[in-house]
Coordinates of C-alpha atoms in Angstrom, one line a residue:
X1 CA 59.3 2.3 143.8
X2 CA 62.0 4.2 141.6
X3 CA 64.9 2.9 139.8
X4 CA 68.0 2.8 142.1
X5 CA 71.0 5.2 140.7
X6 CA 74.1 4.2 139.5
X7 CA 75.7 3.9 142.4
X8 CA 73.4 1.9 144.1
X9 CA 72.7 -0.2 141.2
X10 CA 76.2 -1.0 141.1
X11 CA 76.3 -1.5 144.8
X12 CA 73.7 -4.0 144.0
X13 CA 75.9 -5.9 141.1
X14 CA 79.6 -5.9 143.5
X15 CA 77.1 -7.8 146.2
X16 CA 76.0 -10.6 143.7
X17 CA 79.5 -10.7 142.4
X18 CA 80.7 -12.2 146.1
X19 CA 79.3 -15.1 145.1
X20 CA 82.6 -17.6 144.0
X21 CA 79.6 -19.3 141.5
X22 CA 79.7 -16.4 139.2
X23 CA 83.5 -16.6 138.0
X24 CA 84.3 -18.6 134.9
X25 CA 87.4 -19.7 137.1
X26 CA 87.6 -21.7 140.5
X27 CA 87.3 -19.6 143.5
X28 CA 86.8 -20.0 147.0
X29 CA 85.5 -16.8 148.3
X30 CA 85.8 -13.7 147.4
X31 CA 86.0 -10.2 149.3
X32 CA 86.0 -6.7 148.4
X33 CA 87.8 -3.4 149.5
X34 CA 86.1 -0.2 148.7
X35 CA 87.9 3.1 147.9
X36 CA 86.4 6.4 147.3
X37 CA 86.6 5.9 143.4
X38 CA 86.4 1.9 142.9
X39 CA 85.5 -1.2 144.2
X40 CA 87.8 -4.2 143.9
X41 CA 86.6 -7.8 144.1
X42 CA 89.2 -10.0 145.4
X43 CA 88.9 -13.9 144.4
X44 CA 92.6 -15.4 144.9
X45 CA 94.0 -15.8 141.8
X46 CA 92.7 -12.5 140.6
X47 CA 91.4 -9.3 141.6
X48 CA 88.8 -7.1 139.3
X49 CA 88.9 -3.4 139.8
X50 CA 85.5 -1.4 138.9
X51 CA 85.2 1.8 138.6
X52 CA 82.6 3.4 141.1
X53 CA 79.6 5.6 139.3
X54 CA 80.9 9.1 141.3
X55 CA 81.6 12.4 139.9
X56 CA 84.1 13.8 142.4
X57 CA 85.3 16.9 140.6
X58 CA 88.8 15.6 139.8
X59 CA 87.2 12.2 138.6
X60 CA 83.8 11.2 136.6
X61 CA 82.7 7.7 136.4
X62 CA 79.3 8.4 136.1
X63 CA 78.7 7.1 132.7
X64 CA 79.5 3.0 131.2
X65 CA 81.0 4.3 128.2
X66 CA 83.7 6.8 130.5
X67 CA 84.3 3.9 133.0
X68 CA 84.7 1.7 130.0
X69 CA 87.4 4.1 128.8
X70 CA 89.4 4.4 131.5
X71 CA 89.9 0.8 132.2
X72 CA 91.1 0.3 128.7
X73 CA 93.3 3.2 129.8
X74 CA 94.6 1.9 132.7
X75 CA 95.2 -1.4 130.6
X76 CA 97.1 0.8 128.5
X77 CA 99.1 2.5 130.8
X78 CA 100.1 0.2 133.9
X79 CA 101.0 -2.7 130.9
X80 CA 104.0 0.0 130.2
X81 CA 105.6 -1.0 133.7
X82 CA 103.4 -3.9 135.0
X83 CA 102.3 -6.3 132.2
X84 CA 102.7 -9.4 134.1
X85 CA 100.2 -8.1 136.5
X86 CA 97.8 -6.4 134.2
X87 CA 95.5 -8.9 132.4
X88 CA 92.4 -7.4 130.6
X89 CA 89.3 -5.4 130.6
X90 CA 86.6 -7.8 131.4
X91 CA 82.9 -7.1 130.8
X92 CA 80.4 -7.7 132.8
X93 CA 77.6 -8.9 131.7
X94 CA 73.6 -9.4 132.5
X95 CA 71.6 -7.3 134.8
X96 CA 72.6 -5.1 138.0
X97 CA 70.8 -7.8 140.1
X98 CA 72.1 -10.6 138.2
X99 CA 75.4 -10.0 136.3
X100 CA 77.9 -12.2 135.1
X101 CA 81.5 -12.5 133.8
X102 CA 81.1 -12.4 129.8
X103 CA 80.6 -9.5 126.7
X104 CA 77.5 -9.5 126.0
X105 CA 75.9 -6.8 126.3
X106 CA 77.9 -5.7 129.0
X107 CA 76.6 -3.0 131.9
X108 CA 80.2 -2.3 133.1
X109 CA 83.4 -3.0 133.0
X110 CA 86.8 -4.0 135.3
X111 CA 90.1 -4.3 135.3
X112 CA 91.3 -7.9 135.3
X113 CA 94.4 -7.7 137.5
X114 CA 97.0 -10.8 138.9
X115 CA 96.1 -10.7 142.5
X116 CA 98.9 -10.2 145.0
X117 CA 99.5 -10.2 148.8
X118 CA 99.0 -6.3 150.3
X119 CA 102.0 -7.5 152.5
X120 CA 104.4 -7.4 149.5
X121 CA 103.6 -3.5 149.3
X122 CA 107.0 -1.7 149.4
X123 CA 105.0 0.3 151.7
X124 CA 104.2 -2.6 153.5
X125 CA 108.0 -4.1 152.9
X126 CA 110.2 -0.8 154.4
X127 CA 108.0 -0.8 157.4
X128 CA 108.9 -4.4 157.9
X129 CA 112.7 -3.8 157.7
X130 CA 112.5 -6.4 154.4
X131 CA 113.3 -3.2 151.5
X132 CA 117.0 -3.8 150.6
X133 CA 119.4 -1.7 148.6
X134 CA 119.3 -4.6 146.0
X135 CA 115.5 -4.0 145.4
X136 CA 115.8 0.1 145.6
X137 CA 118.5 -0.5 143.1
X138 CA 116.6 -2.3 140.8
X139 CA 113.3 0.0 141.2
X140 CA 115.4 3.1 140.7
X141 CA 116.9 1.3 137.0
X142 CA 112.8 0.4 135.8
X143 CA 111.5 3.7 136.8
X144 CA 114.4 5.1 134.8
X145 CA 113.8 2.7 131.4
X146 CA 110.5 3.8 131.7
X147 CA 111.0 7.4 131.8
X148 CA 114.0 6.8 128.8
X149 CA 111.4 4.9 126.9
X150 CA 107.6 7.3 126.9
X151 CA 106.9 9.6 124.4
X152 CA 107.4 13.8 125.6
X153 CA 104.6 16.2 125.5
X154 CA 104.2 17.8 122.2
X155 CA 105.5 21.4 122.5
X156 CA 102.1 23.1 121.4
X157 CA 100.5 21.4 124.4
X158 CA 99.8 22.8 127.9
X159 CA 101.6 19.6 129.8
X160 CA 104.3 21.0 132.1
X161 CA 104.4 25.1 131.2
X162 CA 105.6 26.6 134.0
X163 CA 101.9 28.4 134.6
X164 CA 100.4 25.0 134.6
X165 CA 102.5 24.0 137.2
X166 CA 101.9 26.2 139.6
X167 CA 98.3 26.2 138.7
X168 CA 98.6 22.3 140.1
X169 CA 100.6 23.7 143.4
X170 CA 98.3 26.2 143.8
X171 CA 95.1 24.0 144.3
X172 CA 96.9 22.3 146.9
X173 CA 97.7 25.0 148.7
X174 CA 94.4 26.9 148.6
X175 CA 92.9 23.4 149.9
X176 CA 95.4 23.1 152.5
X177 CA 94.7 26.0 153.4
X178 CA 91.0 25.6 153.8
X179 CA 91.6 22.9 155.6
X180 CA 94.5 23.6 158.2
X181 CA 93.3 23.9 162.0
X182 CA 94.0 27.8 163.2
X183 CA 97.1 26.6 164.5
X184 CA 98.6 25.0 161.3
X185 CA 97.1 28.3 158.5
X186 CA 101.2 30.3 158.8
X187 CA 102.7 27.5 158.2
X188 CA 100.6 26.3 155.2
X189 CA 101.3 30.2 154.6
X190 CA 104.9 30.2 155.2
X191 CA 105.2 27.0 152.5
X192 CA 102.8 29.2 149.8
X193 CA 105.3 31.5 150.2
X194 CA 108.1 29.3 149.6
X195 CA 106.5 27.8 146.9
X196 CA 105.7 31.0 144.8
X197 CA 108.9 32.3 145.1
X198 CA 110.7 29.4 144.5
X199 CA 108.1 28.7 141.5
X200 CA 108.8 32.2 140.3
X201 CA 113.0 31.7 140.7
X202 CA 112.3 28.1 138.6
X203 CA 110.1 29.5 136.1
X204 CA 112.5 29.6 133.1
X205 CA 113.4 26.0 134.2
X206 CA 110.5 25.0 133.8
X207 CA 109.6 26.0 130.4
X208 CA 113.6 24.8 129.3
X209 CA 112.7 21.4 130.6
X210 CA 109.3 21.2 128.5
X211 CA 111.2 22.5 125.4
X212 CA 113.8 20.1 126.0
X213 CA 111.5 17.0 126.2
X214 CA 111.9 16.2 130.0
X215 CA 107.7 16.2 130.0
X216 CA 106.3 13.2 129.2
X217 CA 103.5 10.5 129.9
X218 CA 104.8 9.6 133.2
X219 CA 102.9 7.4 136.4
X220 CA 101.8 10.4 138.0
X221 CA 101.5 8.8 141.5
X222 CA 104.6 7.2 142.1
X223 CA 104.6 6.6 145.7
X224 CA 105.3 3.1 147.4
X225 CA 102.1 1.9 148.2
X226 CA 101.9 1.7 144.1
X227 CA 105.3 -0.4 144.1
X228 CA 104.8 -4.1 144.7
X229 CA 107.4 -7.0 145.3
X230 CA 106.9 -9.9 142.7
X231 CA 109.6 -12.7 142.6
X232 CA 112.0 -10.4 145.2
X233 CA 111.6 -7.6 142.1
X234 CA 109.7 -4.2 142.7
X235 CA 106.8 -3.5 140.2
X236 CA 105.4 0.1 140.0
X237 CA 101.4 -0.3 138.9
X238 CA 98.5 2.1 139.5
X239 CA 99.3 4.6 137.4
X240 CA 96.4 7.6 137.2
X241 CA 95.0 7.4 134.0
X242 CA 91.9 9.2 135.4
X243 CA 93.3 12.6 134.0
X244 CA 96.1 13.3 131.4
X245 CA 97.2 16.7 132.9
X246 CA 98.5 14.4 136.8
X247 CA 100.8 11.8 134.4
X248 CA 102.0 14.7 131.9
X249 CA 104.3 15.9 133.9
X250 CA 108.4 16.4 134.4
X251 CA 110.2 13.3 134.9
X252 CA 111.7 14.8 137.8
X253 CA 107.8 15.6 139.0
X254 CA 107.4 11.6 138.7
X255 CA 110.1 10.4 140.4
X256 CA 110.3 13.4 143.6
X257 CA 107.1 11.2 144.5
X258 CA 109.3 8.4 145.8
X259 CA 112.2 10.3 147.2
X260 CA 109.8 12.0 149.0
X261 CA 107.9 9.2 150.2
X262 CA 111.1 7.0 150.9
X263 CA 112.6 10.3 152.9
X264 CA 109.3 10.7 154.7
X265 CA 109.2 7.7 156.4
X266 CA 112.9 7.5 157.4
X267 CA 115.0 6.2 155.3
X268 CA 116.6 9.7 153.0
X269 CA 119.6 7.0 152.6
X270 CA 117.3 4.8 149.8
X271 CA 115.9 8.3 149.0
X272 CA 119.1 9.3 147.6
X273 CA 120.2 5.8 146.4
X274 CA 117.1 6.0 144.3
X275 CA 117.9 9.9 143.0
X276 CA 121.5 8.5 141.9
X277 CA 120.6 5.3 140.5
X278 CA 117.8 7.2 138.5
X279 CA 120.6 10.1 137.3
X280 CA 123.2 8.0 136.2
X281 CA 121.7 5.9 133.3
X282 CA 119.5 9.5 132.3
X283 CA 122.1 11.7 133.1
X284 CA 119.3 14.0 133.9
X285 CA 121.6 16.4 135.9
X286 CA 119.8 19.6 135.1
X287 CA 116.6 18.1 136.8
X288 CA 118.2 19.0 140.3
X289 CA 117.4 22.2 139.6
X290 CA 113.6 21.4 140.5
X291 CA 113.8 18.7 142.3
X292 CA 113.4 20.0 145.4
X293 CA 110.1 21.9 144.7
X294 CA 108.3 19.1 143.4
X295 CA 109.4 17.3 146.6
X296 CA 107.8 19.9 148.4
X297 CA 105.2 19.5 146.1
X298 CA 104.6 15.9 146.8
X299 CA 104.7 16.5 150.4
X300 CA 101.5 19.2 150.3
X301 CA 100.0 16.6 148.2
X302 CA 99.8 13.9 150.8
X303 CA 99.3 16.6 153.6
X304 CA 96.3 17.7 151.4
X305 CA 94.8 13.8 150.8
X306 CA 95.4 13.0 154.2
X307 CA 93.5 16.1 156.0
X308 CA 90.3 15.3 154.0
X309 CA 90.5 12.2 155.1
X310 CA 90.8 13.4 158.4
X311 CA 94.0 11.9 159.5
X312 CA 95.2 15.4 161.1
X313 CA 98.6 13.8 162.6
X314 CA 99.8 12.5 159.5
X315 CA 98.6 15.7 157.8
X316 CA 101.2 17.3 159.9
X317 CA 103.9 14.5 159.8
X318 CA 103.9 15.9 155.7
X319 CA 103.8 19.0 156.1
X320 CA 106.9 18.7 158.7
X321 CA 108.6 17.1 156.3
X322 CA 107.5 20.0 153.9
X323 CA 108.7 22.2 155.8
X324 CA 111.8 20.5 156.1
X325 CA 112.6 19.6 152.5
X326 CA 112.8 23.3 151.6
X327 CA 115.5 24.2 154.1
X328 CA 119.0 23.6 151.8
X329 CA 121.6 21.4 152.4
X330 CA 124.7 22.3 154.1
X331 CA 126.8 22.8 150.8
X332 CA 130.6 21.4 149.7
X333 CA 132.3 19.3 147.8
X334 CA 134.2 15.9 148.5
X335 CA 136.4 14.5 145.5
X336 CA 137.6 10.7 145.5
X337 CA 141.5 10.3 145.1
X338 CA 142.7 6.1 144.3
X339 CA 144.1 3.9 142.3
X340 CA 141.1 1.5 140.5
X341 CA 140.1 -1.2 142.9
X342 CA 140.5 0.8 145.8
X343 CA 137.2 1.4 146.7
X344 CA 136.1 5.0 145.7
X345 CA 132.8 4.1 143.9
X346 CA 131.6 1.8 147.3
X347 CA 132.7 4.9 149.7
X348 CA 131.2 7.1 147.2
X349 CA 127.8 5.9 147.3
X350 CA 127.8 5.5 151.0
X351 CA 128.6 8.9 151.6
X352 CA 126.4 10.0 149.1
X353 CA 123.4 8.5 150.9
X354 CA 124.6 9.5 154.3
X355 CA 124.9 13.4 153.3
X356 CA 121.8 13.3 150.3
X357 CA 124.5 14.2 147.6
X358 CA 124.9 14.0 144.0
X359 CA 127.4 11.0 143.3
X360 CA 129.2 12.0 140.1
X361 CA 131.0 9.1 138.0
X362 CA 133.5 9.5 135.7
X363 CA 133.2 6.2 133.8
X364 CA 129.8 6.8 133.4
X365 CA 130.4 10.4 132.5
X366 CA 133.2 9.7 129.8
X367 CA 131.5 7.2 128.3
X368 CA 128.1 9.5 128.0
X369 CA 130.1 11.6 126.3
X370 CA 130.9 9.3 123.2
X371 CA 127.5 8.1 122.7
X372 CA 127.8 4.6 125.6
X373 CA 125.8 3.3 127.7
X374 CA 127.4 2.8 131.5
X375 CA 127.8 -0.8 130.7
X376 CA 129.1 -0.7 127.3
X377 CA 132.2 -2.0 126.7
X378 CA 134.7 0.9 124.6
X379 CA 137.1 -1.5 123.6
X380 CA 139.4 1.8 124.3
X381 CA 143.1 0.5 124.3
X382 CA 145.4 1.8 127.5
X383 CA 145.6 5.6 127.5
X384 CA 144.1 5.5 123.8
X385 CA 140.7 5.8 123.0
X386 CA 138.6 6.8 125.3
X387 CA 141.1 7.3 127.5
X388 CA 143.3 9.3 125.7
X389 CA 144.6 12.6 127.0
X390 CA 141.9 15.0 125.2
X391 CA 139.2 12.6 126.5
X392 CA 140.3 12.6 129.7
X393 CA 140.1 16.1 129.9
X394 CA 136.8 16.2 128.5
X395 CA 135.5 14.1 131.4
X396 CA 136.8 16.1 133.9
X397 CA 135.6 19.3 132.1
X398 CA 131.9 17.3 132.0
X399 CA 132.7 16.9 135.8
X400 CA 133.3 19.8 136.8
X401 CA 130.5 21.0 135.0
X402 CA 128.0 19.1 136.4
X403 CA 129.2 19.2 139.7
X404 CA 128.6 23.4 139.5
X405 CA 124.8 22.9 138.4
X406 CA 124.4 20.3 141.3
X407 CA 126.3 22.6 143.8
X408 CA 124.0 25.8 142.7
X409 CA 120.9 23.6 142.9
X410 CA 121.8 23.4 146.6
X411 CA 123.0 19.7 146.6
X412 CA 126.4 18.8 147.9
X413 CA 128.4 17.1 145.6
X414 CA 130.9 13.6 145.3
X415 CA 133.4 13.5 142.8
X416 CA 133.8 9.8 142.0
X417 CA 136.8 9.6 139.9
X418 CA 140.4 8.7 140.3
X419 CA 142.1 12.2 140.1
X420 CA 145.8 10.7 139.9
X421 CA 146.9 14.1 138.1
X422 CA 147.5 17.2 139.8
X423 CA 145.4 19.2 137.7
X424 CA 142.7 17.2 137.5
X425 CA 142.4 17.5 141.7
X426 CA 143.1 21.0 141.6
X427 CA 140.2 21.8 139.2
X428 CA 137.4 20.7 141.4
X429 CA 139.4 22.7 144.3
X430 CA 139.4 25.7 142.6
X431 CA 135.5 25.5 142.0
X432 CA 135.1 25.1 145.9
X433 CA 137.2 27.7 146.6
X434 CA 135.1 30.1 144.1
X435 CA 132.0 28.8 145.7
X436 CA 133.7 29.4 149.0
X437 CA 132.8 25.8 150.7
X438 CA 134.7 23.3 151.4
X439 CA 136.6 20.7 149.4
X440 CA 137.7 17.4 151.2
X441 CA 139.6 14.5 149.1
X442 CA 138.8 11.0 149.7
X443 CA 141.7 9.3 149.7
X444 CA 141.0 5.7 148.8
X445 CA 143.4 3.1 149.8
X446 CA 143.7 -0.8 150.1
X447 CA 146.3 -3.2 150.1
X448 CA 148.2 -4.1 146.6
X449 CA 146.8 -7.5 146.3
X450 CA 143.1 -6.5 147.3
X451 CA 143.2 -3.6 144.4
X452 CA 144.3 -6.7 141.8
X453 CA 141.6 -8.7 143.6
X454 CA 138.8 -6.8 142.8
X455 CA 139.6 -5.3 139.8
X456 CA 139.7 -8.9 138.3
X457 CA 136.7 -9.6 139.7
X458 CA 134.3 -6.5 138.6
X459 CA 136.3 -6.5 135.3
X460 CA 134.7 -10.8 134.5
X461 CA 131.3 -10.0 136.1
X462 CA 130.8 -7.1 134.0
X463 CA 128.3 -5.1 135.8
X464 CA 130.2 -2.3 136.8
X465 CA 131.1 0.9 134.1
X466 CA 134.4 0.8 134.7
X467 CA 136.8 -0.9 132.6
X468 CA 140.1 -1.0 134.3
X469 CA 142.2 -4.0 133.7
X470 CA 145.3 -5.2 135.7
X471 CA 147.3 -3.0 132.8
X472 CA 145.3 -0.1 134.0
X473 CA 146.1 -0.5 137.4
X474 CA 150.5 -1.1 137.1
X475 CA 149.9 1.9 134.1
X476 CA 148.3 4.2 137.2
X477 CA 150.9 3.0 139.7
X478 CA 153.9 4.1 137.4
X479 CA 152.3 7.6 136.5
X480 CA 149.8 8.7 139.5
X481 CA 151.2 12.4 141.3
X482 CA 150.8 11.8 144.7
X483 CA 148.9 14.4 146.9
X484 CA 151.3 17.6 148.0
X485 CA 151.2 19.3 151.3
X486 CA 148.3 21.5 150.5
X487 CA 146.4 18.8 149.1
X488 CA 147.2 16.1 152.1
X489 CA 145.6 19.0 154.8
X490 CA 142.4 18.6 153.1
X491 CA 142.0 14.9 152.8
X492 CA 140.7 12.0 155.0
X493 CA 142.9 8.7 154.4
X494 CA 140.2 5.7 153.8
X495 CA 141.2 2.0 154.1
X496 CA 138.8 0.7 152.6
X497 CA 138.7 -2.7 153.4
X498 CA 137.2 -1.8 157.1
X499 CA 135.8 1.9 156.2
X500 CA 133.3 3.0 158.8
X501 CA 130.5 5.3 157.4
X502 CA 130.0 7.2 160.6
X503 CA 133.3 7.6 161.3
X504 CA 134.2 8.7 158.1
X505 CA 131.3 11.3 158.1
X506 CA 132.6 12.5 161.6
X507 CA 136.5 13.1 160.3
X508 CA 135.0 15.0 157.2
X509 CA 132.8 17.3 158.7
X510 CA 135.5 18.4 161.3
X511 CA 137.9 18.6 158.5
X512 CA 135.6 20.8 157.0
X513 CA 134.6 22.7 159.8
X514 CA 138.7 23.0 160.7
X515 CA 139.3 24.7 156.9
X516 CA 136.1 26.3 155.7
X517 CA 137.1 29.1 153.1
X518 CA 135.8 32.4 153.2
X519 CA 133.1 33.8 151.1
X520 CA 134.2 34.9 147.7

């Protein structure tokens, strides 16, 4: 009788390793779930991934010594976001028909992981109604420490040339292809289309982006079913570490994943949430530019795993939503107008989720341009410092700025910031009007003792970039130009203290509709 292969002889070992007598720690039973590239034993406390013998093209773990090296690599690379949950590489010792948990002479190897419920998935948590802003918030601030903190791709290397890119695009699409029923090939045609010419438009963004550093050792498959909830806080793990050329990649690359995947199954609100909360500590602005092909990307991804699986319905459900990420946005340009505490940062966000638009802060902006972190206190006295007249108009000229490369990405645009001056409104107008869309000002408003109200309180709890004080407030009140006649036909009045998304959105697109400009 011959010798059974790898496979089989590691079939052999995962059986024998059921047994809760073989752990050097009390357990109770223990089950297993079996992927198409591992098997992980689950015992309670923790969990032990092995890497199955298989060479599947993209993946080969037929040898100890490779399977040995990538769980030390996936040590390495999930401790970055997930130490907590990532324990060790334990060997397994003995024979295939009676192995056991110690290093000597060990015939293979697993991840030692913290076991955790599957129900605690974000995956899992959205389709329960359970994700809240608070969490998306929190996950969109880790993934962007991370991204802040891992090393870039060394020029000389091939990570993230623009030809490499669409080398990884275009193995999707030749699969999908191969695999599309009759009915579905012009579509999957009508996308490859999309995608070369868009790849071909990007090109020289590309290549800027890998000069500039924006490629670097990233997850790679950053999608929610790799996001867990541990003590109410999301935790990203799983990251490949199977191949190099999936986690070198674009930041943007990494994190379209999620927006993608959040916007897939309904909720393009946290989708955007995420895309600002990730912009505003990077300041990553130029990324917009691709962001929308590597959602695409992402999409034909899933579409592509899911039809060799054979799940033809949700094969389609992605490349719908393909489909539908590359039409553009309906474009224009909203601009917040308010004295501080009335609201235009709260309004802002919520209509930048609503319309999937760039939310563009100028306390975050002025203070990125001297060198501070959002939260980082200037110490700027009133209408000196950072505040001063030249650095005022340096923010706004950073506004403006950014808000063109967002608008010529194809994302509609909210100008968070006070705009108490004339000029400093009739700047962002005059972009509108050369972009020939429309321009609507926000015009925040509350009561005089709410304003005082919450400007004390976000000024003591310190979690907010902005640092207007009560002075701040009675200095705006004595100088602020209030909107003319021209201004006050293109503006929505917002009371803030009972502000109606819906209803807001309703009153600015007819506004919009009611004054569109013509075409330069």
């Amino acid at each position: 009788m011959s010798a059974p292969g790898p496979l089989e002889a590691q079939r052999q070992m995962v059986e024998r390793l059921q047994d809760p007598a073989r752990y050097p720690h009390p357990v109770t039973s223990v089950s297993v779930i079996e992927t198409h590239i591992s098997f992980v034993l689950l015992t309670g406390p923790f969990a032990y991934k092995i890497k199955k013998a298989v060479d599947l093209g993209f993946v080969d773990y037929t040898s100890p010594a490779r399977r040995r090296f990538c769980c030390e690599e996936e040590l390495r690379l999930n401790r970055r976001l997930a130490p907590d949950i990532y324990l060790g590489v334990a060997p397994i010792g003995g024979t295939w028909a009676d192995p056991h948990w110690d290093g000597a002479e060990a015939i293979d190897f697993a991840v030692k992981m913290r076991q955790f419920d599957p129900a605690d998935r974000l995956d899992a948590v959205l389709a329960q109604g359970r994700l809240r802003p608070g969490h998306v918030d929190a996950l969109a601030a880790a993934i962007a420490r991370f991204h802040a903190s891992v090393p870039a791709a060394a020029p000389d290397t091939d990570h993230g040339r623009a030809d490499i890119v669409w080398a990884q695009v275009a193995a999707v699409l030749d699969r999908l292809q191969a695999l599309a029923a009759p009915a579905e090939r012009p579509r999957v045609a009508a996308l490859d289309a999309w995608c070369r010419a868009e790849h071909q438009r990007l090109r020289p963004k590309f290549d800027a982006r890998k000069a500039a550093g924006f490629v670097r050792e990233c997850h790679g498959d950053l999608h929610l079913g790799n996001i867990v909830r541990v003590d109410d806080t999301p935790v990203v793990f799983d990251c490949i570490e199977f191949d190099p050329a999936l986690r070198w990649i674009d930041i943007v690359a990494d994190l379209a994943f999620l927006v993608m995947d959040l916007a897939e199954r309904g909720r393009p609100d946290f989708a955007w949430r995420v895309v600002n909360a990730w912009l505003e500590p990077l300041g990553d602005y130029g990324g917009l530019a691709v962001l929308r092909f590597y959602r695409v990307y992402r999409a034909l991804v899933r579409a592509m795993v899911a039809a060799l699986s054979g799940a033809d319905a949700d094969a389609r459900r992605y490349l719908d939503h393909a489909a539908d990420t590359t039409m553009p946005t309906p474009p224009r340009l909203l601009v917040t107008h308010g004295l501080a505490g009335s609201g235009k940062s709260t309004v802002a966000r919520a209509l930048a989720q609503a319309l999937g638009a760039v939310q563009l802060r100028s306390d975050v902006e002025r203070k990125r341009l001297h060198g501070l972190a959002p939260l980082t206190r200037s110490g700027s006295a009133l209408d000196a410092g950072l505040y001063g007249d030249p650095e005022t108009r340096a923010t706004y000229a950073r506004l403006t700025e950014l808000a063109t490369g967002a608008l010529a990405a194809g994302y509609p645009v909210i100008i968070d910031a006070a705009c108490l001056r004339r000029w400093q409104r009739e700047g962002f107008r005059r972009l509108a009007r050369a972009r020939g869309i429309p321009c609507v000002i926000v015009d925040c408003q509350a009561p005089a003792a709410e304003l005082e109200r919450r400007v004390v309180s976000r000024s003591a709890g310190g979690a907010d970039a902005s640092e207007a004080t009560l002075a701040v407030l009675a200095g705006q009140r004595r100088t602020a130009e209030p909107l003319d006649a021209d201004e006050r036909v293109m503006a929505v009045v917002v009371d803030t203290t009972r502000t109606e998304v819906d209803d807001l959105l309703a009153r600015i697109q007819r506004l919009s509709e009611a004054h569109r400009p013509l075409p330069p």
